[in-house]
Short mmCIF file of C-alpha atoms and ligand atoms in Angstrom, two decimals:
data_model
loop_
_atom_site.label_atom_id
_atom_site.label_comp_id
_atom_site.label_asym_id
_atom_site.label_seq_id
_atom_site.Cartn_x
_atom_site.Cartn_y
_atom_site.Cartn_z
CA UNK I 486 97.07 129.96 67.77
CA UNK I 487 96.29 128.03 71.01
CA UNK I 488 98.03 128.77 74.43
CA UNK I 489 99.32 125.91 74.56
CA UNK I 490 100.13 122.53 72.31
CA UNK I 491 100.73 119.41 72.64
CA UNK I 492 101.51 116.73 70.42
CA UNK I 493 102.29 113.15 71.06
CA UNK I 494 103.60 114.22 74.14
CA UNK I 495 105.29 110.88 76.08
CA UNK I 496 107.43 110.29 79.16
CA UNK I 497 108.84 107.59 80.47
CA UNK I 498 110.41 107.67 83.59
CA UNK I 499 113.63 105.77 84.86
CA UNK I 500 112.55 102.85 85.90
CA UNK I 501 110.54 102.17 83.54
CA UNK I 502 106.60 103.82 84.50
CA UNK I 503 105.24 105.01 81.06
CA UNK I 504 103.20 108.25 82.67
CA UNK I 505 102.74 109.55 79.37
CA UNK I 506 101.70 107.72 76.29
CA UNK I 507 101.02 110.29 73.61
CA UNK I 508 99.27 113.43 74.93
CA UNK I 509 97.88 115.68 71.87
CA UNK I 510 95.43 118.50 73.07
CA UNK I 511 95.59 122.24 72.73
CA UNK I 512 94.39 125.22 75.19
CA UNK I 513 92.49 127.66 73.13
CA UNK I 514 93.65 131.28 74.07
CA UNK I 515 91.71 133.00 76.63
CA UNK I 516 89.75 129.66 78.53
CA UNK I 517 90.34 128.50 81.52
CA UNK I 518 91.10 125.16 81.11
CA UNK I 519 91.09 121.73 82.66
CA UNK I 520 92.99 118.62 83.01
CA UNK I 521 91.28 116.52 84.99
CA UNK I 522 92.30 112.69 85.73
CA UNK I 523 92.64 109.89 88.83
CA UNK I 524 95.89 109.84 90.50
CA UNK I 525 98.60 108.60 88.42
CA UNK I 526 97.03 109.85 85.10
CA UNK I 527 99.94 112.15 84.49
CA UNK I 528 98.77 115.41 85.25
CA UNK I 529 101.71 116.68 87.24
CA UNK I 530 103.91 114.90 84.66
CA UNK I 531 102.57 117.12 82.08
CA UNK I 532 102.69 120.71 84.16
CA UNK I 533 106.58 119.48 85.20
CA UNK I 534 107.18 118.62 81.58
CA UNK I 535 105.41 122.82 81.12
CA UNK I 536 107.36 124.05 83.85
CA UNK I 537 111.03 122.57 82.50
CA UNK I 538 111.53 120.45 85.34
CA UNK I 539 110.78 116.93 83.08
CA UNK I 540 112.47 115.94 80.20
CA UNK I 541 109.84 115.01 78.17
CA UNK I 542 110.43 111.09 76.03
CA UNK I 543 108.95 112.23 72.61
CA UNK I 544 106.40 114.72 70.98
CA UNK I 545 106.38 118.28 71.28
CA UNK I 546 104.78 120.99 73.55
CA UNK I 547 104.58 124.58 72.54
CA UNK I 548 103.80 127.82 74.78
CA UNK I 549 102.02 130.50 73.17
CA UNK I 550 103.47 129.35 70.05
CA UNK I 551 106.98 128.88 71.46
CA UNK I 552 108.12 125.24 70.92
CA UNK I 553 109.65 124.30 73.80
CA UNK I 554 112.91 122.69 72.95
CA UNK I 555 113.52 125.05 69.80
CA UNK I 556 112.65 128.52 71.93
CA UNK I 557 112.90 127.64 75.80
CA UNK I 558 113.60 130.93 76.41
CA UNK I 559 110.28 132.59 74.84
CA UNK I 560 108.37 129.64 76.11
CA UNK I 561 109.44 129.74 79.49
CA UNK I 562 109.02 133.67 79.81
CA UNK I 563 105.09 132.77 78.53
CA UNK I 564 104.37 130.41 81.42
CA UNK I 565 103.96 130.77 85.41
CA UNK I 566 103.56 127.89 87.16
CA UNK I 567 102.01 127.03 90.51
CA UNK I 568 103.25 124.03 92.13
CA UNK I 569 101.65 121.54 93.69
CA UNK I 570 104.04 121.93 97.07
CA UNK I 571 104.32 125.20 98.76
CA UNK I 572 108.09 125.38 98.95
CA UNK I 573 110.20 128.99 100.11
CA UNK I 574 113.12 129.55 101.45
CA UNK I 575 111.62 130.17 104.76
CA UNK I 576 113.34 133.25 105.95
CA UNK I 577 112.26 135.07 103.11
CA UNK I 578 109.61 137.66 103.40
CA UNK I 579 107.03 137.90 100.72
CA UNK I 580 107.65 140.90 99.71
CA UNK I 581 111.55 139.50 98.89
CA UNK I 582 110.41 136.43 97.27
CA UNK I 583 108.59 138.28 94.92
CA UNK I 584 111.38 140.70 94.14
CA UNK I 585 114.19 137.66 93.57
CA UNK I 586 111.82 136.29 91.42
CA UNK I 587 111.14 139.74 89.46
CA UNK I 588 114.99 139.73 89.53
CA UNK I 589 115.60 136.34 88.15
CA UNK I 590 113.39 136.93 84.78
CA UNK I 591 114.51 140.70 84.65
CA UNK I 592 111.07 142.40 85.67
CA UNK I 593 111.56 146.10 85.68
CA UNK I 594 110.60 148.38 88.49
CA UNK I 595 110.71 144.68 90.20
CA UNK I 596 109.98 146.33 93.85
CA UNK I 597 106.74 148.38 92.32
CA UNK I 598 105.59 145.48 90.42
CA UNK I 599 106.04 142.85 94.14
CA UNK I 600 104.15 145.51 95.69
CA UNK I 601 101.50 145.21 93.43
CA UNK I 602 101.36 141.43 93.21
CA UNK I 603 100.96 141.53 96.49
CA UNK I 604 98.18 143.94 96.78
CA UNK I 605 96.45 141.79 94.37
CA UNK I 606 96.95 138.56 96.20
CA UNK I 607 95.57 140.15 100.12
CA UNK I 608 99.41 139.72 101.29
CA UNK I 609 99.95 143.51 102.04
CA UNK I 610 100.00 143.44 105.27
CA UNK I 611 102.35 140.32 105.48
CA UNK I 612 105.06 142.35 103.25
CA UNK I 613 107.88 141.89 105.45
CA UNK I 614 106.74 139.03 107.57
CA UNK I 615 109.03 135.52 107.14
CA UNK I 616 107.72 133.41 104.68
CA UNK I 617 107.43 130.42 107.59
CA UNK I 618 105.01 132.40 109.18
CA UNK I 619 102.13 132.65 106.71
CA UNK I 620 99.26 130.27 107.09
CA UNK I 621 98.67 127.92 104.01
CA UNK I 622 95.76 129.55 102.45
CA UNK I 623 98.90 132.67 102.38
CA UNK I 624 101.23 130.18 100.70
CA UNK I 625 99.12 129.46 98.64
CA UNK I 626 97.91 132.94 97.69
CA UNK I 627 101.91 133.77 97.69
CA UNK I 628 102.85 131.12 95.13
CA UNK I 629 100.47 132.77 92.67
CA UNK I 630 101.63 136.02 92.89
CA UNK I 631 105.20 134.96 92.23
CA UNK I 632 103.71 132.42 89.42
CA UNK I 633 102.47 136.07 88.10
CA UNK I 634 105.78 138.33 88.75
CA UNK I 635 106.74 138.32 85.09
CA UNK I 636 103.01 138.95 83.85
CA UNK I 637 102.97 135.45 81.74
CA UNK I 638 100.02 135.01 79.58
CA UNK I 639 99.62 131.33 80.37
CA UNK I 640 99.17 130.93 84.35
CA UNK I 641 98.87 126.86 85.28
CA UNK I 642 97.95 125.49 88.92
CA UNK I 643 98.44 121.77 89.71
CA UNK I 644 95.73 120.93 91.91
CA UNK I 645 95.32 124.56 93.50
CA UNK I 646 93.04 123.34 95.79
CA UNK I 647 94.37 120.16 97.11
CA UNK I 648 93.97 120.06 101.13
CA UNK I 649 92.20 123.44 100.84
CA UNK I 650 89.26 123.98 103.34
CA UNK I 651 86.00 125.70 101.26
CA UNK I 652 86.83 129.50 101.99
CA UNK I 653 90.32 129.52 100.33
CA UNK I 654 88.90 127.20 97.42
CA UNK I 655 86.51 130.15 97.03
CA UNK I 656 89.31 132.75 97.27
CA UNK I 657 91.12 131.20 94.79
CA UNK I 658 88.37 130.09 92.65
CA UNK I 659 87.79 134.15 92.28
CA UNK I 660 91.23 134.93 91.79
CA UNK I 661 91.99 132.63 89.21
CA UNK I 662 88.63 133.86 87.40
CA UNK I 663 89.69 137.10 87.72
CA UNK I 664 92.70 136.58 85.97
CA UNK I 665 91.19 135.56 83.36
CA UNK I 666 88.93 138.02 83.01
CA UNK I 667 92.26 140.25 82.66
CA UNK I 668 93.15 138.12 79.38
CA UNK I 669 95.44 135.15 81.14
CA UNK I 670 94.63 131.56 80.04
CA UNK I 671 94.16 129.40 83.13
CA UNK I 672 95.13 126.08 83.58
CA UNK I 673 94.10 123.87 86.22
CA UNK I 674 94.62 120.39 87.14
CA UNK I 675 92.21 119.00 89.66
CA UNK I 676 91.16 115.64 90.46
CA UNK I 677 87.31 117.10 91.12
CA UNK I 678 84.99 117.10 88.76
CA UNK I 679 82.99 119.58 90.63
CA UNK I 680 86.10 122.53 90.67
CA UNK I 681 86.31 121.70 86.80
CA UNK I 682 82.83 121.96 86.10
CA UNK I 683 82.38 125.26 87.96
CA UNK I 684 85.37 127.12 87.26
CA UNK I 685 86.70 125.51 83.48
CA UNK I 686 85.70 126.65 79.82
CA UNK I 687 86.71 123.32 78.63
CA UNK I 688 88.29 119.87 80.11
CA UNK I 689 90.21 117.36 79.38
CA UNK I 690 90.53 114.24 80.65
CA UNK I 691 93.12 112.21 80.57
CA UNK I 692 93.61 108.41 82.01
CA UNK I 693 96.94 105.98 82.52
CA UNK I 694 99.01 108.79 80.08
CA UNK I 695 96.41 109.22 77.44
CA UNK I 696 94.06 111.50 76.99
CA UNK I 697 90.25 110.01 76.89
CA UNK I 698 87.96 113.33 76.68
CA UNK I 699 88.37 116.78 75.12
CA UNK I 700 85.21 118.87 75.48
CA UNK I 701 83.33 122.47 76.51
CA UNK I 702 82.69 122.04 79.68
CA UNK I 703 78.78 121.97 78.74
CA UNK I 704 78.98 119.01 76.04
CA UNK I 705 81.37 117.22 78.80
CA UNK I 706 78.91 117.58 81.75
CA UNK I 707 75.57 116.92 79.93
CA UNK I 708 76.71 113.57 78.47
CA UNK I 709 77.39 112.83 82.19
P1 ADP D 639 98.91 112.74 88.54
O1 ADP D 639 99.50 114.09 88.68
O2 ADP D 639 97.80 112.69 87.54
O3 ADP D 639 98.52 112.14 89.85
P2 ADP D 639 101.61 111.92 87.87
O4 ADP D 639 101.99 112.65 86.65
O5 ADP D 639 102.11 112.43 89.18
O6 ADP D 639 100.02 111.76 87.93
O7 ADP D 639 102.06 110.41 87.75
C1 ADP D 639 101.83 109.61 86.59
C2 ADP D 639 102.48 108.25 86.80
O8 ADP D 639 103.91 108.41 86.79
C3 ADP D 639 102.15 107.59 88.14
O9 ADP D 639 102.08 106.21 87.91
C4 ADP D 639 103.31 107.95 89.00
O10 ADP D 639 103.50 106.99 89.99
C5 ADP D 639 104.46 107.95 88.01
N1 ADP D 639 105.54 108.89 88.40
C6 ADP D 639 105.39 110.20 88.68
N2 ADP D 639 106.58 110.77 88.97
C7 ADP D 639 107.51 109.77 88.87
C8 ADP D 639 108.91 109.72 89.05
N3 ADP D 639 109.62 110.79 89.38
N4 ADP D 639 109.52 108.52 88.85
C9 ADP D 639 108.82 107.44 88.50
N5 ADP D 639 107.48 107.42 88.32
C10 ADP D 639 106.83 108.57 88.50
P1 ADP D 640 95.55 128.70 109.47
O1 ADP D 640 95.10 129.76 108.53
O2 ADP D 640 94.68 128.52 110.68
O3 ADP D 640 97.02 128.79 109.81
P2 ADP D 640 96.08 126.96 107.36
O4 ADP D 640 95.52 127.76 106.25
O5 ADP D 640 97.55 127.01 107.56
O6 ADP D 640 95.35 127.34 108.71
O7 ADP D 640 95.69 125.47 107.11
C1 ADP D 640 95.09 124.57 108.01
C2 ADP D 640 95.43 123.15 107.56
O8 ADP D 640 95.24 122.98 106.16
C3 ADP D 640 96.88 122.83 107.84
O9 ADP D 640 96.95 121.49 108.28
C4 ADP D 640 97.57 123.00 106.52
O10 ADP D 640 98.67 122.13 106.41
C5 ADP D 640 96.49 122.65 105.54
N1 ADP D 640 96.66 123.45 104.33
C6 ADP D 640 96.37 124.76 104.22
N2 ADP D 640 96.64 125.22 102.99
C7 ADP D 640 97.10 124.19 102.31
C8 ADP D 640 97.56 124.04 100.99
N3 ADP D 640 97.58 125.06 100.15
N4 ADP D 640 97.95 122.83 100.58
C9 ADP D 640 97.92 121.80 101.43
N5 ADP D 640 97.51 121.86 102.71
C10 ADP D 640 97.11 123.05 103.16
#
């Protein structure tokens, strides 16, 4: 079974912009994985379409085998999601943003478990600062760990390292691999071929709402 599937996936928007035109690829379980495109090729269309917060137009995505209008439940509870925009309430600590979110998808021993995400993202020490004080490479790291709070097997990060300078790309780069070397199937979109080349098992591409590559990393890169 693949992490994720999609199938004819379309969408388009009021208005009238077709930003999908029939998306079929799957994630294989356990890669971290790549969708890589130009601005405007529909990746973010895609991970909102993931994430619930798109209707999709036609086809059919499924999450760890969950299909997600038949089973949003399941297929929502299989899926963290990283936005692109770093958005908290800002008077929030970390520590309680973790622990509404634990709350809101019924994570037991939710304050052990923030505690713990938080450990794992560097953020200890920020526990019970305001959420508008963190620097953006601790939004950033923040917005993972809550992407994380209900241990998902499927974590995906649109453009994690957009506006990033090179020593949080690198922090992140090793977070995300370790992750995955704990069993979670990545997903990345990125607009660099270099972060997809170093970081992704496989990539897609996709261009104008279709995609136009599907490869191992390897085969992608040496027909380059
Ligand atoms: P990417 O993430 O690859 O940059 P997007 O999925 O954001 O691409 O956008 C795909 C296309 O859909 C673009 O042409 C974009 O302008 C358009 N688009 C995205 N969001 C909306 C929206 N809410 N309403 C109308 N058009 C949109
Ligand atoms: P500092 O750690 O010195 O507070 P920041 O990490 O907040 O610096 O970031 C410095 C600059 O990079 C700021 O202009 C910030 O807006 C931008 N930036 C940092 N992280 C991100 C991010 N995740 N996404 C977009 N822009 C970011």
């Amino acid at each position: 079974d693949a992490a994720i599937s999609l199938r004819d996936l379309s969408k388009t928007y009021a208005g009238g912009k077709q930003a999908l035109r029939g998306i079929s690829l799957d994630v294989p379980r356990g890669q971290i994985f790549g969708l890589l495109g130009p601005n405007g090729a529909g990746k973010s269309t895609t991970i909102n379409i993931l994430a619930g917060m798109v209707n999709k137009t036609g086809g059919t995505a499924e999450i760890w085998g969950f299909d997600l209008d038949r089973d949003p439940r399941n297929a929502k509870a299989s899926i963290g999601i990283v936005p692109q925009e770093i958005l908290f309430d800002p008077f929030f600590t970390p520590f309680e943003t973790l622990e509404n979110q634990a709350g809101l998808y019924g994570v037991p021993k939710a304050k052990r478990r923030s505690d713990a995400l938080l450990a794992a993202v560097h953020l200890t020490d920020k526990r019970d600062a305001y959420a508008r004080s963190l620097s953006g490479g601790m939004k950033r790291r923040l917005l993972v760990a809550k992407a994380m709070v209900h241990s998902p097997p499927v974590l995906v990060l649109d453009e994690p390292t957009a506006g990033v300078d090179v020593e949080l790309r690198q922090q992140l780069w090793a977070y995300v691999r370790e992750l995955n070397q704990r069993g979670v199937t990545v997903v990345l979109t990125t607009h660099y071929l270099e972060e997809a080349e170093e970081l992704c098992d496989r990539i897609a591409i996709i261009n104008h709402g279709q995609v136009i590559a599907n490869e191992p990393t390897r085969a992608l890169v040496g027909m380059a």
